[in-house]
Short mmCIF file of C-alpha atoms and ligand atoms in Angstrom, two decimals:
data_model
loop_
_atom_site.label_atom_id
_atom_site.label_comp_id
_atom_site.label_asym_id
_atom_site.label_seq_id
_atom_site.Cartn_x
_atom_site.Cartn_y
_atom_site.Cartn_z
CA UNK T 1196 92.95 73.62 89.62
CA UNK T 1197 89.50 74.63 90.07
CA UNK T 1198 89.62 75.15 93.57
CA UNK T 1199 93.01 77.01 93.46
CA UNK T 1200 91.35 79.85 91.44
CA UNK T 1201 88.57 80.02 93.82
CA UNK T 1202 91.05 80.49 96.45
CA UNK T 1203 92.43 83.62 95.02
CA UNK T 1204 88.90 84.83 94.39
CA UNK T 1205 87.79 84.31 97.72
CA UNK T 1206 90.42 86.08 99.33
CA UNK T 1207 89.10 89.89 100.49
CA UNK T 1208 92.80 91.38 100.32
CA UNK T 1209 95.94 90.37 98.58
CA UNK T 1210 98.80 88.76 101.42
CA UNK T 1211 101.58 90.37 101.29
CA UNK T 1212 104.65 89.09 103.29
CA UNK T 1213 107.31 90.80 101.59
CA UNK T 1214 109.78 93.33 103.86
CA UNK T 1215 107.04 96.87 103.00
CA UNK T 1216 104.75 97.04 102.39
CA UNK T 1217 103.28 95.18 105.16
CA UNK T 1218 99.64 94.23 105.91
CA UNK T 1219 97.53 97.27 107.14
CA UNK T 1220 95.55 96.45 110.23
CA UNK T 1221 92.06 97.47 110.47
CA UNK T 1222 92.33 100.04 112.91
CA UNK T 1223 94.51 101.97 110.96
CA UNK T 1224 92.28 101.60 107.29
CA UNK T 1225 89.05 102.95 109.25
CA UNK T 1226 91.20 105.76 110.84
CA UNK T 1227 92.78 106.69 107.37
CA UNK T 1228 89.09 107.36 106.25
CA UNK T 1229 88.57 110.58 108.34
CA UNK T 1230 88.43 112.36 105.17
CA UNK T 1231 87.92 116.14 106.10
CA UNK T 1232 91.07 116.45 108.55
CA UNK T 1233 92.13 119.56 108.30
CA UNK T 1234 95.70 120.30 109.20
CA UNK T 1235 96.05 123.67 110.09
CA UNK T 1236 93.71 122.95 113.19
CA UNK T 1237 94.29 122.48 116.99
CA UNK T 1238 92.98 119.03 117.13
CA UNK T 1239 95.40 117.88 114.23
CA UNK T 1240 98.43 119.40 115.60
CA UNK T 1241 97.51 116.78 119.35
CA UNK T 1242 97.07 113.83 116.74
CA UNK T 1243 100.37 115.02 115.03
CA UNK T 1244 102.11 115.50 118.21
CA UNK T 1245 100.83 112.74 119.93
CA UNK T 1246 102.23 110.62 117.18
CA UNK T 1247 105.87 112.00 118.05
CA UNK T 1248 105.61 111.20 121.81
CA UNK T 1249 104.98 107.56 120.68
CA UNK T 1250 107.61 107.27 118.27
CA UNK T 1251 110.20 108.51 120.76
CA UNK T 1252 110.19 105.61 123.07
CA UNK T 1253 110.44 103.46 120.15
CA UNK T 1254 113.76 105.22 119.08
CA UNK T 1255 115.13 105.31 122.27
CA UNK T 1256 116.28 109.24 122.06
CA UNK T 1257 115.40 111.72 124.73
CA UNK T 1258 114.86 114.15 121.71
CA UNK T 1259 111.87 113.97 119.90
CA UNK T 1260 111.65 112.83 116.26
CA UNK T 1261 110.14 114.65 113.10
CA UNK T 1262 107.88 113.26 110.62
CA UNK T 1263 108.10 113.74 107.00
CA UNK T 1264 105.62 113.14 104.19
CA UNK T 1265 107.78 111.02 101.89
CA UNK T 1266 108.77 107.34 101.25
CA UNK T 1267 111.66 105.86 103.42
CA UNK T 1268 114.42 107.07 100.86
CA UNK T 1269 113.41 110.75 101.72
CA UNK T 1270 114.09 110.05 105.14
CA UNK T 1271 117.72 108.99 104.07
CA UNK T 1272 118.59 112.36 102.14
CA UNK T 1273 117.31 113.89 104.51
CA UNK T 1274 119.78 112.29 107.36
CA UNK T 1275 122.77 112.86 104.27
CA UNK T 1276 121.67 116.78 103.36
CA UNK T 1277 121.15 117.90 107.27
CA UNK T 1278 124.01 116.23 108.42
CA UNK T 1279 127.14 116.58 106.01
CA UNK T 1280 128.58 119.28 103.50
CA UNK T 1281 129.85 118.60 100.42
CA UNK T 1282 133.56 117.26 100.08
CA UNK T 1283 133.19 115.82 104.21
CA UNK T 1284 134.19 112.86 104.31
CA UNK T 1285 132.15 109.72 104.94
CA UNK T 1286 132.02 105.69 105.48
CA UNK T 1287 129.37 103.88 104.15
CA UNK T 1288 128.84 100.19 104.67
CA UNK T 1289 127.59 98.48 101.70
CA UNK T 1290 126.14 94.69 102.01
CA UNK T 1291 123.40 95.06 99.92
CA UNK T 1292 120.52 97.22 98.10
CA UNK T 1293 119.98 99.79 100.84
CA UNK T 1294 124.10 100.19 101.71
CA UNK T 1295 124.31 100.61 98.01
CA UNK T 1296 122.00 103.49 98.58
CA UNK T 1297 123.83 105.12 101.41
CA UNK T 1298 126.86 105.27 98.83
CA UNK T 1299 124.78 106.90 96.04
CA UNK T 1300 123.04 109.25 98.46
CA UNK T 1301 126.69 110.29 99.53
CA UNK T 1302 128.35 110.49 96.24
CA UNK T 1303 124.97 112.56 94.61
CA UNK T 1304 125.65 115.25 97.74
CA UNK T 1305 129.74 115.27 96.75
CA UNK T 1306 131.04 113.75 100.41
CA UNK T 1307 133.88 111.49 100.22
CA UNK T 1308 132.80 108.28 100.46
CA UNK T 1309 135.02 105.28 101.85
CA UNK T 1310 133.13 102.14 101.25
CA UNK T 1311 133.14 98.72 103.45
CA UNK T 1312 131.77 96.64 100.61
CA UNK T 1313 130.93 93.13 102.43
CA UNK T 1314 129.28 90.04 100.89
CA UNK T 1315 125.72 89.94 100.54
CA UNK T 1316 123.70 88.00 103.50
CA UNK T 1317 127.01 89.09 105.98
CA UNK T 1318 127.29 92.03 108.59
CA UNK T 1319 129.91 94.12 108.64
CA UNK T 1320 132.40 93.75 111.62
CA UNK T 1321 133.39 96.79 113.82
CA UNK T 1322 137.88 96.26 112.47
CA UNK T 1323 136.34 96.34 109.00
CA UNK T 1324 134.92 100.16 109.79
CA UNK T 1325 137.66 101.09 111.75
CA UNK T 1326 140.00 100.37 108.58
CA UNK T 1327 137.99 102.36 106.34
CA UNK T 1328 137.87 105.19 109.37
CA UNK T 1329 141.48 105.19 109.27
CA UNK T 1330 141.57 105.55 105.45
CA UNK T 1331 140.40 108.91 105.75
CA UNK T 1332 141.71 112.40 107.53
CA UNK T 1333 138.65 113.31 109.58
CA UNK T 1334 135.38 111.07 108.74
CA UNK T 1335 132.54 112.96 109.56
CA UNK T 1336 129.98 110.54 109.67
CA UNK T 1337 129.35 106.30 109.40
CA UNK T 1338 126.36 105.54 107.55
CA UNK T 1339 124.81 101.74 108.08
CA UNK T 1340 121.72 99.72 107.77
CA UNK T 1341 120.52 98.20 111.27
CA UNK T 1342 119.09 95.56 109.00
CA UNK T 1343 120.07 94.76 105.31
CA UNK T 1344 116.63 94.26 103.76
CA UNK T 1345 117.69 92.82 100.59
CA UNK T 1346 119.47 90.28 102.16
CA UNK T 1347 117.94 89.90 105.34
CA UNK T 1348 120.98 90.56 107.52
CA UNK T 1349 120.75 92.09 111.02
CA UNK T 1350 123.40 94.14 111.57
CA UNK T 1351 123.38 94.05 115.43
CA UNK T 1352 123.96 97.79 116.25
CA UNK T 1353 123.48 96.72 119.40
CA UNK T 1354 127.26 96.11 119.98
CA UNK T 1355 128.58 97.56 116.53
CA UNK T 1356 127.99 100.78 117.54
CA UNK T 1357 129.14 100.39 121.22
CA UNK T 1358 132.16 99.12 120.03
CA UNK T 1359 132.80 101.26 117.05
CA UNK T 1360 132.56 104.22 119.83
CA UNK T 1361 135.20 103.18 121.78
CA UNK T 1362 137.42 104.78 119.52
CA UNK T 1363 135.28 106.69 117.17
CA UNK T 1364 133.82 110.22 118.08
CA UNK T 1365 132.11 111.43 114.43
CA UNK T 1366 128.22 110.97 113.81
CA UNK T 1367 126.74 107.49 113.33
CA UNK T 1368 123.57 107.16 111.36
CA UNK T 1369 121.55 104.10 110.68
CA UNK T 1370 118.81 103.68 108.74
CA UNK T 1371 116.74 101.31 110.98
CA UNK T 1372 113.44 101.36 108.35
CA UNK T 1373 113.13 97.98 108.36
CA UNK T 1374 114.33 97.06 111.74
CA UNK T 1375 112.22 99.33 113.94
CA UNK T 1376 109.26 97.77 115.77
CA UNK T 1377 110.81 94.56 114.73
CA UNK T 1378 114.79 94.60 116.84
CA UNK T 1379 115.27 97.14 120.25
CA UNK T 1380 116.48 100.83 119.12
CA UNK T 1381 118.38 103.02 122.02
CA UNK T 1382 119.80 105.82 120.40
CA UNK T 1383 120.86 107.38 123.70
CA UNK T 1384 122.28 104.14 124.96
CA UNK T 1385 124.26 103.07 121.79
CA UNK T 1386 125.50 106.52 120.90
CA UNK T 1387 123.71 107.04 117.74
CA UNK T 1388 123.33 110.31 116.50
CA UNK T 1389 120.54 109.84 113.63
CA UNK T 1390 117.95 107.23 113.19
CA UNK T 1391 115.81 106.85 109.90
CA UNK T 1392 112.68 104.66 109.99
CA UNK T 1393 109.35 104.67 107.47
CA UNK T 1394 105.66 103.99 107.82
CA UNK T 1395 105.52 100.74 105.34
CA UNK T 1396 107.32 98.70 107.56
CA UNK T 1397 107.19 97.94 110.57
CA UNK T 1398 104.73 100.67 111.89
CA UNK T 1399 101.93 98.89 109.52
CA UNK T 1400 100.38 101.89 107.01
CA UNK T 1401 100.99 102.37 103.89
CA UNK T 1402 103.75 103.87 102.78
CA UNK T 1403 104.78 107.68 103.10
CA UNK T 1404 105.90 108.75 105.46
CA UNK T 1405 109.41 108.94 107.01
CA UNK T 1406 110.86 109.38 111.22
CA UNK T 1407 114.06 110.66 111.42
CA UNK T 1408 115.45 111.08 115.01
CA UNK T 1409 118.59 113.16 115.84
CA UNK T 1410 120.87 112.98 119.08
CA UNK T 1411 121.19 116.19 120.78
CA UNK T 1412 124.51 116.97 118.87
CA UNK T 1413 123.46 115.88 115.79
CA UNK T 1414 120.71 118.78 116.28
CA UNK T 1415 123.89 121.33 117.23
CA UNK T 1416 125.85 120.51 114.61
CA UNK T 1417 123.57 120.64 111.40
CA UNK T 1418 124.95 121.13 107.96
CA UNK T 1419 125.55 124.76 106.32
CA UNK T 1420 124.50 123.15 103.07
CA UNK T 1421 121.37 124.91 101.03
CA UNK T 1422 117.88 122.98 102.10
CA UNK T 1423 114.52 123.59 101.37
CA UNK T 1424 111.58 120.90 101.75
CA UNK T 1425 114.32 118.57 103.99
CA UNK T 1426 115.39 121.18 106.18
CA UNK T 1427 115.04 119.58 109.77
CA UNK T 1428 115.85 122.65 111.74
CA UNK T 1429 112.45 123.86 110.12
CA UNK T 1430 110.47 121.00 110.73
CA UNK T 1431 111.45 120.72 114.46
CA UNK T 1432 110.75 123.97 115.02
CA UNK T 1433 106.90 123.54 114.16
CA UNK T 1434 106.69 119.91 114.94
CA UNK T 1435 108.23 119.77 118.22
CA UNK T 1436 106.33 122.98 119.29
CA UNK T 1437 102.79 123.10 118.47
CA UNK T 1438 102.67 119.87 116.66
CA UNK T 1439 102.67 121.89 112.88
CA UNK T 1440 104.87 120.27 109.83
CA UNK T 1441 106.60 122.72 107.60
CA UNK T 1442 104.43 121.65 104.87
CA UNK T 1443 101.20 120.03 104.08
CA UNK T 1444 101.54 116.95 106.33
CA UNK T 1445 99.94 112.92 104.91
CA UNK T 1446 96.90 113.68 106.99
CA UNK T 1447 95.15 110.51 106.26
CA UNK T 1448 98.92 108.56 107.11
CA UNK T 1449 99.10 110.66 109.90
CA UNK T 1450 95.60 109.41 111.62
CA UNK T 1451 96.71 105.71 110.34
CA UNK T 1452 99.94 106.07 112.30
CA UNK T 1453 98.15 107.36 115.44
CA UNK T 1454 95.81 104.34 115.44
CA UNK T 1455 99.14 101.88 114.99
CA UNK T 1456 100.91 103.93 117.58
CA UNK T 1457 98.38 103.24 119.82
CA UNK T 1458 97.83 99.52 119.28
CA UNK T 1459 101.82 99.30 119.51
CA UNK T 1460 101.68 101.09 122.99
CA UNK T 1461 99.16 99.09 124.21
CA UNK T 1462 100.85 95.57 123.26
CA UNK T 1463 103.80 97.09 124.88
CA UNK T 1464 106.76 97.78 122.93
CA UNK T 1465 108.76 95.06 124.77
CA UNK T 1466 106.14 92.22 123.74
CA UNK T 1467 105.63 93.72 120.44
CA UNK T 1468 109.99 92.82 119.92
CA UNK T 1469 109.43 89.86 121.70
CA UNK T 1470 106.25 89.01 118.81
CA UNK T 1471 108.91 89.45 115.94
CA UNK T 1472 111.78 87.23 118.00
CA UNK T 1473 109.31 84.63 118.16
CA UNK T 1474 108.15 85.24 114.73
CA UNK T 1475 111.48 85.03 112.91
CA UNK T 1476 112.54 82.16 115.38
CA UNK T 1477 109.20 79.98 114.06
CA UNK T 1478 110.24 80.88 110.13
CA UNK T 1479 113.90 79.48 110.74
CA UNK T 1480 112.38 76.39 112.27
CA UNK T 1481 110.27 75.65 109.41
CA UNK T 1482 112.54 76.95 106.50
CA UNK T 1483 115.22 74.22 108.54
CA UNK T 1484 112.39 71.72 108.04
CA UNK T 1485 111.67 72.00 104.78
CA UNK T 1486 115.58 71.71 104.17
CA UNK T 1487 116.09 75.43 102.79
CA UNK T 1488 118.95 77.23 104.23
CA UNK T 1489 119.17 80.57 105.08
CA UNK T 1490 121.01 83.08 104.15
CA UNK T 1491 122.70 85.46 106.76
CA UNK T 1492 124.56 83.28 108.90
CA UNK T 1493 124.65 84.92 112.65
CA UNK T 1494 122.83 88.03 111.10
CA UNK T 1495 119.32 86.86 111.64
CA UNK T 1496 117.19 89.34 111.42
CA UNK T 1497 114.03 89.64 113.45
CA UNK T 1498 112.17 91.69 110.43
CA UNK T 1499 112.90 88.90 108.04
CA UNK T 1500 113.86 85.73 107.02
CA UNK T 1501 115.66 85.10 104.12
CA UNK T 1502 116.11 81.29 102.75
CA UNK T 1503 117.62 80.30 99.71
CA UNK T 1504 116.27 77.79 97.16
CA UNK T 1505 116.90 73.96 96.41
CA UNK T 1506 119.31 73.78 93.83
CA UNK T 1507 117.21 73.00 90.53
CA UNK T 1508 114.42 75.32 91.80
CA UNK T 1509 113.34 78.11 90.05
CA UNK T 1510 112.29 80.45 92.81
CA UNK T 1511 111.25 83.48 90.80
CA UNK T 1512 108.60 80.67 89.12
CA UNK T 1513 107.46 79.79 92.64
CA UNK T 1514 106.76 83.10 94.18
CA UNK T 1515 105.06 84.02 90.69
CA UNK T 1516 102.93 80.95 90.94
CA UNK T 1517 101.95 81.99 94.73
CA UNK T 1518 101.17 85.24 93.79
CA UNK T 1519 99.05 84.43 90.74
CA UNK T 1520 97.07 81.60 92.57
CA UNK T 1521 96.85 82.72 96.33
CA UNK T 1522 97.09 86.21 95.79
CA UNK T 1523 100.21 86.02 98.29
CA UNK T 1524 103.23 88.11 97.64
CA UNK T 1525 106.67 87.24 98.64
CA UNK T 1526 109.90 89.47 97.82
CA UNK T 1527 112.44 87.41 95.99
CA UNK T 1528 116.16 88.43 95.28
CA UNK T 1529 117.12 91.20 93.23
CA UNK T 1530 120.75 91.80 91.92
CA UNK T 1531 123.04 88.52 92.57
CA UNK T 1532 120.44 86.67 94.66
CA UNK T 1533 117.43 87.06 91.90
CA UNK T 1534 115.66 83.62 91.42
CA UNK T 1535 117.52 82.07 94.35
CA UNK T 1536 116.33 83.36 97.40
CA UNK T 1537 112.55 84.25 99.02
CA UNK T 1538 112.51 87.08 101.62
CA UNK T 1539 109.44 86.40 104.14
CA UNK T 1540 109.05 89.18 105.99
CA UNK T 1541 107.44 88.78 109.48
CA UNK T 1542 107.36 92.51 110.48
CA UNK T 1543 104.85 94.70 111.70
CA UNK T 1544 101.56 93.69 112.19
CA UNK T 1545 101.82 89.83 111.26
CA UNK T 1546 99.76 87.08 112.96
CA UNK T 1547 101.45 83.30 114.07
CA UNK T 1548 98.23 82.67 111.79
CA UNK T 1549 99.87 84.72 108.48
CA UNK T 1550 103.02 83.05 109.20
CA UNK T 1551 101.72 79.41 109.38
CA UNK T 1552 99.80 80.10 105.67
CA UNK T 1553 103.16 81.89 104.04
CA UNK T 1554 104.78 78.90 104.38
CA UNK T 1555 101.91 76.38 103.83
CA UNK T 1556 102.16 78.68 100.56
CA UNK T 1557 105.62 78.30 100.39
CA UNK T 1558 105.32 74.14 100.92
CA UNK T 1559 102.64 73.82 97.95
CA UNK T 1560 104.57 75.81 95.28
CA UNK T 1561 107.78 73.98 95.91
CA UNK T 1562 106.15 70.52 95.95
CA UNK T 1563 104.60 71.94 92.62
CA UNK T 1564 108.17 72.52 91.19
CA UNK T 1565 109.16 69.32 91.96
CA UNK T 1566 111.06 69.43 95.20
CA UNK T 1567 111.04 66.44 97.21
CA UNK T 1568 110.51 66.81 100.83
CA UNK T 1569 108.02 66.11 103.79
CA UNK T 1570 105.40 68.37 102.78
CA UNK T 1571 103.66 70.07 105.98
CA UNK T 1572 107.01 69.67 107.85
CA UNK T 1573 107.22 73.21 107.81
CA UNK T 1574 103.77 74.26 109.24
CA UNK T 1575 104.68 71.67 111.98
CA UNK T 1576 107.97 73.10 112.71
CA UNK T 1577 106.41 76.57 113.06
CA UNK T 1578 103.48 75.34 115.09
CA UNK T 1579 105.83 73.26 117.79
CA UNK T 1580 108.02 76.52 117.49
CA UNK T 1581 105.14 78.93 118.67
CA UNK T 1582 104.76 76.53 121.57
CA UNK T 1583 108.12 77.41 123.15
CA UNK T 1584 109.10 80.63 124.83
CA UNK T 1585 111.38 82.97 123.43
CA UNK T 1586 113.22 86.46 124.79
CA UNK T 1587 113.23 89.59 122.36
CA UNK T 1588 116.33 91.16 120.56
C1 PLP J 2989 112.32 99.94 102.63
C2 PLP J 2989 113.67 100.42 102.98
C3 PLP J 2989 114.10 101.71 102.64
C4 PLP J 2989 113.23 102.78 102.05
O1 PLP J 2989 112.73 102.57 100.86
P1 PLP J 2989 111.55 103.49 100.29
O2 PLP J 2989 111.15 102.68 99.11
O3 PLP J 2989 112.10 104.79 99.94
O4 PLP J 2989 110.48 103.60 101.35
C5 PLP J 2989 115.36 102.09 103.02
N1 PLP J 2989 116.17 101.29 103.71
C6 PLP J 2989 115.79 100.04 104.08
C7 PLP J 2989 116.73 99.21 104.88
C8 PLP J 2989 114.53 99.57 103.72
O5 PLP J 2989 114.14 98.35 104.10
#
């Protein structure tokens, strides 16, 4: 007992391993603390620029993105209020948290909204969409996560939207926060006309900041409805010219992002995916070792890994006891899955070295509730995991 408070004492920084925020690499803390940035200045509209250019690639658009000062869900209303009118009409997929938000978003702004309400931990298939399509006289726009973070489903866009296009011409926007820097994004390739992501997730700052990338014809065909601190046009205007944000831009997130940017760039975008792939591959291994199932079945997701508690476990107890001893937070449930499931996210910038101690973590505090199983089977399965070679999705 003694020694497990020391632990948490000795330990500089909490852990955190839940799906955003995620751990802040150092880089990005000592560029943050450039205190006297002022925004209205030459060299901050390169940084702020600069920071577009990088982004791009990562969305896969030949247009550039915009940057807005606001937390992931600003990002969202922002995608809803620039791109529909009130009484258009709308499909929203719903398997979770985030769908559920899509729906609210679209019913707050007055579009019609057809739902495809799926089971939590499954991904929606393309007939389902169609059917809800068909419900409707003229759907403007689907709206869909490219991963389910509450659940911890990948979506696979990847062929969704290929396939959904084959006979569906209106807009397609997915909210990818959780899913870029973690799974591939081509926005060009796949059709997509609008692509949300935020800071806290995979782009490793804190949170506050949102990217929203539109397709060329998203950009032509922008809603007549009134806007004022979300208007897009505005911000591309300034942003994509000189580098200048409407407003007061996060300048401290800003120089974080640039440092993260760089670091991603430098990896290499395809061995930063190909990181997370072997990530979430390792966390399946052990979580299979330790006997816990997981939840999305064929929906892995490359962000996160979602497995679901022993029977007899009280998981909300476990993940409280983690926290309070080892100053390590995981995201549990919420809704229907509270107390039953843990989420461990692996995305953004996440060592094989975090991953081995989340579920050493993991492996003490469900020994302490009384599970019975091979304890350190799961570090083991991890560790022979990291050994073999894996591709990126
Ligand atoms: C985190 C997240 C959001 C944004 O949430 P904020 O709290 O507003 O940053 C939206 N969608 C998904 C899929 C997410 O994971």
């Amino acid at each position: 007992m003694v020694l497990a408070i020391m632990e948490r004492d000795l330990f500089t920084t909490d852990r955190l391993f839940c799906p955003g925020p995620t751990p802040v690499p150092k880089a990005a803390l000592d560029a943050a603390s450039a205190t006297s940035v002022y925004h209205r200045a030459e060299e901050f509209y390169k940084i702020f620029r600069g920071c577009l250019t990088s982004l791009q690639p990562i969305f896969g658009c030949s247009e550039l993105p915009v940057i807005l000062a606001s937390s992931g869900t600003g990002g969202l209303e922002a995608a809803m209020t620039n791109l529909t009118d009130a009484e258009d009409e709308i499909v929203v997929v719903n398997g979770g948290k985030f769908g559920e938000r899509w729906q609210k978003l679209g019913e707050a702004y007055q579009c019609k909204v057809e739902v495809v309400q799926i089971p939590w931990g499954t991904k929606p298939d393309v007939a389902m969409i169609k059917a809800a399509i068909s419900k409707q006289k003229k759907t403007k726009a689907v709206f869909l996560q490219a991963n389910e973070t509450s659940t911890g489903a990948y979506y696979g866009i990847e062929t969704l939207v290929p396939e959904l296009r084959k006979t569906f011409d209106g807009l397609v926007v997915v909210d990818a926060i959780s899913s870029l820097g973690a799974h591939a994004m081509k926005m060009d390739a796949w059709k997509i006309d609008c692509v949300i992501a935020g800071s806290q997730k995979g782009f490793g700052i804190p949170a506050g900041l949102a990217f929203v990338a539109l397709s060329k014809r998203a950009w032509q065909g922008l809603s007549k409805r009134p806007k004022f601190y979300f208007d897009l046009a505005k911000e591309a205007k300034g942003q994509h010219g000189e580098g200048r944000s409407a407003w007061t831009p996060a300048n401290s997130l800003i120089m974080s992002l640039s440092a993260t940017l760089e670091i991603m760039h430098q990896t290499g975008l395809d061995n930063v995916l190909a990181h997370h792939a072997q990530m979430a591959k390792a966390a399946r291994a052990a979580f299979a070792a330790i006997g816990l199932e997981i939840l999305p079945k064929n929906a892995q997701s490359n962000a996160l890994t979602t497995a679901v508690f022993p029977s007899g476990i009280d998981g909300s107890k476990v993940l409280k006891r983690l926290r309070q001893r080892f100053a390590m937070f995981f995201a549990g449930g919420q809704d229907e899955l509270k107390g039953k499931v843990v989420r461990f996210a692996h995305l953004g910038f996440v060592s094989r070295f975090d991953l081995i101690d989340g579920i050493a973590a993991l492996e003490f505090g469900l020994a302490e509730e009384g599970y019975k199983f091979d304890v350190g089977a799961g570090v083991k399965a991890a560790m022979k995991s990291f050994m073999t070679k894996t591709s990126a999705q």
